[in-house]
Amino acid sequence: WLKTSEFKSEFVRQRQELIDLALHELKTTASEAVGVLRGLLKAEGEGVRLRTALGILEHIGKFIELEKLEGRIEELERSLKK
């Protein structure tokens, strides 16, 4: 079946549709997840607060790296179009 172009094309389309749906679900629960993390920053246990704070900082760092990378890619694409 994977050898036929029609089947393969439809398979890829449906797989992407599932991925898009999953990403939408994740996006809709993001604010709730942030609320949970905020709550954990006030937890009684120092270990929980520490791990939560470190996790938040780690994710912020990754987000900043991705933003910088996106900017560099956009800059490269603009320079290639010239």
Tab-separated table of N, CA and C in Angstrom:
chain	number	residue	atom	x	y	z
A	1	TRP	N	0.819	-1.211	0.000
A	1	TRP	CA	0.000	0.000	0.000
A	1	TRP	C	0.856	1.264	0.000
A	2	LEU	N	1.941	1.238	0.756
A	2	LEU	CA	2.790	2.421	0.815
A	2	LEU	C	3.504	2.698	-0.506
A	3	LYS	N	3.443	1.737	-1.417
A	3	LYS	CA	4.088	1.935	-2.713
A	3	LYS	C	3.214	2.748	-3.663
A	4	THR	N	1.906	2.809	-3.386
A	4	THR	CA	1.026	3.595	-4.247
A	4	THR	C	1.040	5.053	-3.776
A	5	SER	N	1.203	5.959	-4.710
A	5	SER	CA	1.348	7.380	-4.364
A	5	SER	C	0.072	7.947	-3.732
A	6	GLU	N	-1.104	7.485	-4.192
A	6	GLU	CA	-2.357	7.989	-3.628
A	6	GLU	C	-2.488	7.606	-2.160
A	7	PHE	N	-2.198	6.355	-1.836
A	7	PHE	CA	-2.299	5.898	-0.454
A	7	PHE	C	-1.285	6.624	0.418
A	8	LYS	N	-0.060	6.719	-0.057
A	8	LYS	CA	0.990	7.366	0.713
A	8	LYS	C	0.642	8.828	0.957
A	9	SER	N	0.137	9.509	-0.043
A	9	SER	CA	-0.246	10.909	0.080
A	9	SER	C	-1.363	11.084	1.121
A	10	GLU	N	-2.362	10.233	1.047
A	10	GLU	CA	-3.473	10.299	2.011
A	10	GLU	C	-3.003	9.952	3.416
A	11	PHE	N	-2.121	8.994	3.533
A	11	PHE	CA	-1.564	8.615	4.834
A	11	PHE	C	-0.835	9.802	5.471
A	12	VAL	N	-0.016	10.482	4.699
A	12	VAL	CA	0.735	11.643	5.185
A	12	VAL	C	-0.225	12.760	5.587
A	13	ARG	N	-1.260	12.973	4.779
A	13	ARG	CA	-2.237	14.020	5.077
A	13	ARG	C	-2.959	13.746	6.393
A	14	GLN	N	-3.411	12.516	6.572
A	14	GLN	CA	-4.135	12.162	7.792
A	14	GLN	C	-3.218	12.192	9.013
A	15	ARG	N	-1.979	11.776	8.845
A	15	ARG	CA	-1.025	11.832	9.956
A	15	ARG	C	-0.801	13.277	10.376
A	16	GLN	N	-0.659	14.182	9.412
A	16	GLN	CA	-0.476	15.599	9.724
A	16	GLN	C	-1.712	16.174	10.408
A	17	GLU	N	-2.870	15.729	9.991
A	17	GLU	CA	-4.112	16.179	10.606
A	17	GLU	C	-4.154	15.775	12.084
A	18	LEU	N	-3.745	14.548	12.382
A	18	LEU	CA	-3.696	14.089	13.774
A	18	LEU	C	-2.694	14.894	14.596
A	19	ILE	N	-1.560	15.182	14.011
A	19	ILE	CA	-0.546	15.979	14.698
A	19	ILE	C	-1.090	17.383	14.977
A	20	ASP	N	-1.759	17.981	13.996
A	20	ASP	CA	-2.337	19.304	14.165
A	20	ASP	C	-3.382	19.315	15.281
A	21	LEU	N	-4.213	18.293	15.340
A	21	LEU	CA	-5.216	18.190	16.396
A	21	LEU	C	-4.557	18.068	17.768
A	22	ALA	N	-3.519	17.256	17.861
A	22	ALA	CA	-2.819	17.084	19.130
A	22	ALA	C	-2.173	18.390	19.582
A	23	LEU	N	-1.568	19.112	18.642
A	23	LEU	CA	-0.963	20.402	18.984
A	23	LEU	C	-2.011	21.403	19.439
A	24	HIS	N	-3.170	21.381	18.818
A	24	HIS	CA	-4.254	22.268	19.232
A	24	HIS	C	-4.668	21.954	20.676
A	25	GLU	N	-4.792	20.684	20.992
A	25	GLU	CA	-5.150	20.282	22.360
A	25	GLU	C	-4.101	20.757	23.359
A	26	LEU	N	-2.833	20.621	23.007
A	26	LEU	CA	-1.766	21.079	23.897
A	26	LEU	C	-1.843	22.585	24.110
A	27	LYS	N	-2.098	23.323	23.051
A	27	LYS	CA	-2.177	24.780	23.156
A	27	LYS	C	-3.335	25.204	24.053
A	28	THR	N	-4.451	24.505	23.974
A	28	THR	CA	-5.614	24.897	24.771
A	28	THR	C	-5.424	24.606	26.255
A	29	THR	N	-4.517	23.716	26.596
A	29	THR	CA	-4.279	23.404	28.010
A	29	THR	C	-3.033	24.094	28.564
A	30	ALA	N	-2.360	24.883	27.747
A	30	ALA	CA	-1.115	25.527	28.180
A	30	ALA	C	-1.336	26.461	29.361
A	31	SER	N	-2.384	27.269	29.320
A	31	SER	CA	-2.601	28.210	30.424
A	31	SER	C	-2.915	27.469	31.722
A	32	GLU	N	-3.615	26.360	31.628
A	32	GLU	CA	-3.890	25.550	32.817
A	32	GLU	C	-2.591	24.978	33.386
A	33	ALA	N	-1.706	24.534	32.507
A	33	ALA	CA	-0.418	23.987	32.942
A	33	ALA	C	0.416	25.062	33.628
A	34	VAL	N	0.386	26.275	33.091
A	34	VAL	CA	1.121	27.372	33.715
A	34	VAL	C	0.559	27.651	35.102
A	35	GLY	N	-0.743	27.587	35.237
A	35	GLY	CA	-1.369	27.772	36.543
A	35	GLY	C	-0.918	26.725	37.552
A	36	VAL	N	-0.799	25.499	37.092
A	36	VAL	CA	-0.317	24.426	37.969
A	36	VAL	C	1.114	24.711	38.416
A	37	LEU	N	1.950	25.127	37.476
A	37	LEU	CA	3.338	25.451	37.819
A	37	LEU	C	3.402	26.607	38.809
A	38	ARG	N	2.573	27.621	38.605
A	38	ARG	CA	2.532	28.742	39.562
A	38	ARG	C	2.176	28.246	40.953
A	39	GLY	N	1.207	27.345	41.004
A	39	GLY	CA	0.814	26.781	42.295
A	39	GLY	C	1.942	26.005	42.944
A	40	LEU	N	2.685	25.254	42.132
A	40	LEU	CA	3.794	24.467	42.676
A	40	LEU	C	4.930	25.344	43.181
A	41	LEU	N	5.043	26.554	42.659
A	41	LEU	CA	6.065	27.467	43.164
A	41	LEU	C	5.782	27.889	44.602
A	42	LYS	N	4.548	27.652	45.050
A	42	LYS	CA	4.157	27.989	46.418
A	42	LYS	C	4.005	26.742	47.293
A	43	ALA	N	4.445	25.613	46.794
A	43	ALA	CA	4.315	24.347	47.532
A	43	ALA	C	5.133	24.396	48.818
A	44	GLU	N	4.758	23.571	49.767
A	44	GLU	CA	5.474	23.530	51.051
A	44	GLU	C	6.868	22.941	50.912
A	45	GLY	N	7.016	21.932	50.102
A	45	GLY	CA	8.305	21.261	49.974
A	45	GLY	C	9.301	22.064	49.148
A	46	GLU	N	10.474	22.271	49.714
A	46	GLU	CA	11.516	23.000	48.988
A	46	GLU	C	11.897	22.309	47.684
A	47	GLY	N	11.951	20.982	47.707
A	47	GLY	CA	12.333	20.223	46.519
A	47	GLY	C	11.366	20.444	45.371
A	48	VAL	N	10.083	20.475	45.674
A	48	VAL	CA	9.074	20.708	44.641
A	48	VAL	C	9.228	22.110	44.075
A	49	ARG	N	9.385	23.092	44.948
A	49	ARG	CA	9.557	24.476	44.487
A	49	ARG	C	10.810	24.610	43.632
A	50	LEU	N	11.911	23.987	44.070
A	50	LEU	CA	13.167	24.067	43.328
A	50	LEU	C	13.038	23.445	41.946
A	51	ARG	N	12.501	22.229	41.881
A	51	ARG	CA	12.355	21.553	40.591
A	51	ARG	C	11.416	22.317	39.664
A	52	THR	N	10.357	22.880	40.216
A	52	THR	CA	9.429	23.660	39.410
A	52	THR	C	10.113	24.896	38.851
A	53	ALA	N	10.824	25.620	39.710
A	53	ALA	CA	11.517	26.836	39.267
A	53	ALA	C	12.554	26.509	38.206
A	54	LEU	N	13.325	25.455	38.425
A	54	LEU	CA	14.341	25.072	37.445
A	54	LEU	C	13.707	24.659	36.119
A	55	GLY	N	12.602	23.944	36.194
A	55	GLY	CA	11.909	23.529	34.976
A	55	GLY	C	11.399	24.726	34.189
A	56	ILE	N	10.827	25.689	34.891
A	56	ILE	CA	10.336	26.894	34.221
A	56	ILE	C	11.492	27.629	33.554
A	57	LEU	N	12.570	27.824	34.289
A	57	LEU	CA	13.725	28.530	33.732
A	57	LEU	C	14.311	27.792	32.530
A	58	GLU	N	14.356	26.472	32.599
A	58	GLU	CA	14.876	25.682	31.480
A	58	GLU	C	14.020	25.872	30.229
A	59	HIS	N	12.717	25.866	30.405
A	59	HIS	CA	11.827	26.037	29.265
A	59	HIS	C	11.893	27.454	28.708
A	60	ILE	N	12.051	28.426	29.565
A	60	ILE	CA	12.212	29.801	29.084
A	60	ILE	C	13.485	29.903	28.247
A	61	GLY	N	14.564	29.272	28.717
A	61	GLY	CA	15.822	29.273	27.965
A	61	GLY	C	15.659	28.638	26.596
A	62	LYS	N	14.949	27.527	26.535
A	62	LYS	CA	14.727	26.859	25.246
A	62	LYS	C	13.894	27.745	24.321
A	63	PHE	N	12.901	28.417	24.888
A	63	PHE	CA	12.060	29.297	24.079
A	63	PHE	C	12.893	30.436	23.502
A	64	ILE	N	13.755	31.016	24.314
A	64	ILE	CA	14.619	32.109	23.840
A	64	ILE	C	15.538	31.608	22.731
A	65	GLU	N	16.108	30.416	22.910
A	65	GLU	CA	16.972	29.845	21.873
A	65	GLU	C	16.209	29.656	20.560
A	66	LEU	N	14.978	29.170	20.657
A	66	LEU	CA	14.167	28.966	19.450
A	66	LEU	C	13.843	30.288	18.770
A	67	GLU	N	13.537	31.310	19.570
A	67	GLU	CA	13.267	32.622	18.978
A	67	GLU	C	14.494	33.157	18.248
A	68	LYS	N	15.664	33.012	18.859
A	68	LYS	CA	16.892	33.474	18.218
A	68	LYS	C	17.148	32.705	16.931
A	69	LEU	N	16.957	31.406	16.977
A	69	LEU	CA	17.159	30.575	15.794
A	69	LEU	C	16.187	30.961	14.686
A	70	GLU	N	14.942	31.203	15.053
A	70	GLU	CA	13.953	31.621	14.064
A	70	GLU	C	14.368	32.942	13.421
A	71	GLY	N	14.858	33.867	14.223
A	71	GLY	CA	15.326	35.143	13.687
A	71	GLY	C	16.481	34.973	12.732
A	72	ARG	N	17.420	34.095	13.084
A	72	ARG	CA	18.564	33.841	12.210
A	72	ARG	C	18.121	33.217	10.895
A	73	ILE	N	17.175	32.301	10.958
A	73	ILE	CA	16.680	31.646	9.745
A	73	ILE	C	15.983	32.672	8.849
A	74	GLU	N	15.161	33.526	9.451
A	74	GLU	CA	14.485	34.554	8.668
A	74	GLU	C	15.490	35.494	8.016
A	75	GLU	N	16.538	35.847	8.749
A	75	GLU	CA	17.580	36.716	8.205
A	75	GLU	C	18.289	36.050	7.025
A	76	LEU	N	18.597	34.756	7.168
A	76	LEU	CA	19.230	34.016	6.075
A	76	LEU	C	18.321	33.944	4.855
A	77	GLU	N	17.046	33.701	5.083
A	77	GLU	CA	16.106	33.620	3.970
A	77	GLU	C	16.000	34.952	3.241
A	78	ARG	N	15.993	36.066	3.998
A	78	ARG	CA	15.951	37.389	3.359
A	78	ARG	C	17.215	37.625	2.534
A	79	SER	N	18.362	37.237	3.081
A	79	SER	CA	19.603	37.470	2.350
A	79	SER	C	19.707	36.603	1.096
A	80	LEU	N	19.086	35.435	1.121
A	80	LEU	CA	19.095	34.564	-0.069
A	80	LEU	C	18.187	35.093	-1.166
A	81	LYS	N	17.162	35.835	-0.796
A	81	LYS	CA	16.220	36.370	-1.779
A	81	LYS	C	16.800	37.561	-2.527
A	82	LYS	N	17.848	38.167	-1.983
A	82	LYS	CA	18.426	39.357	-2.620
A	82	LYS	C	19.218	39.028	-3.846
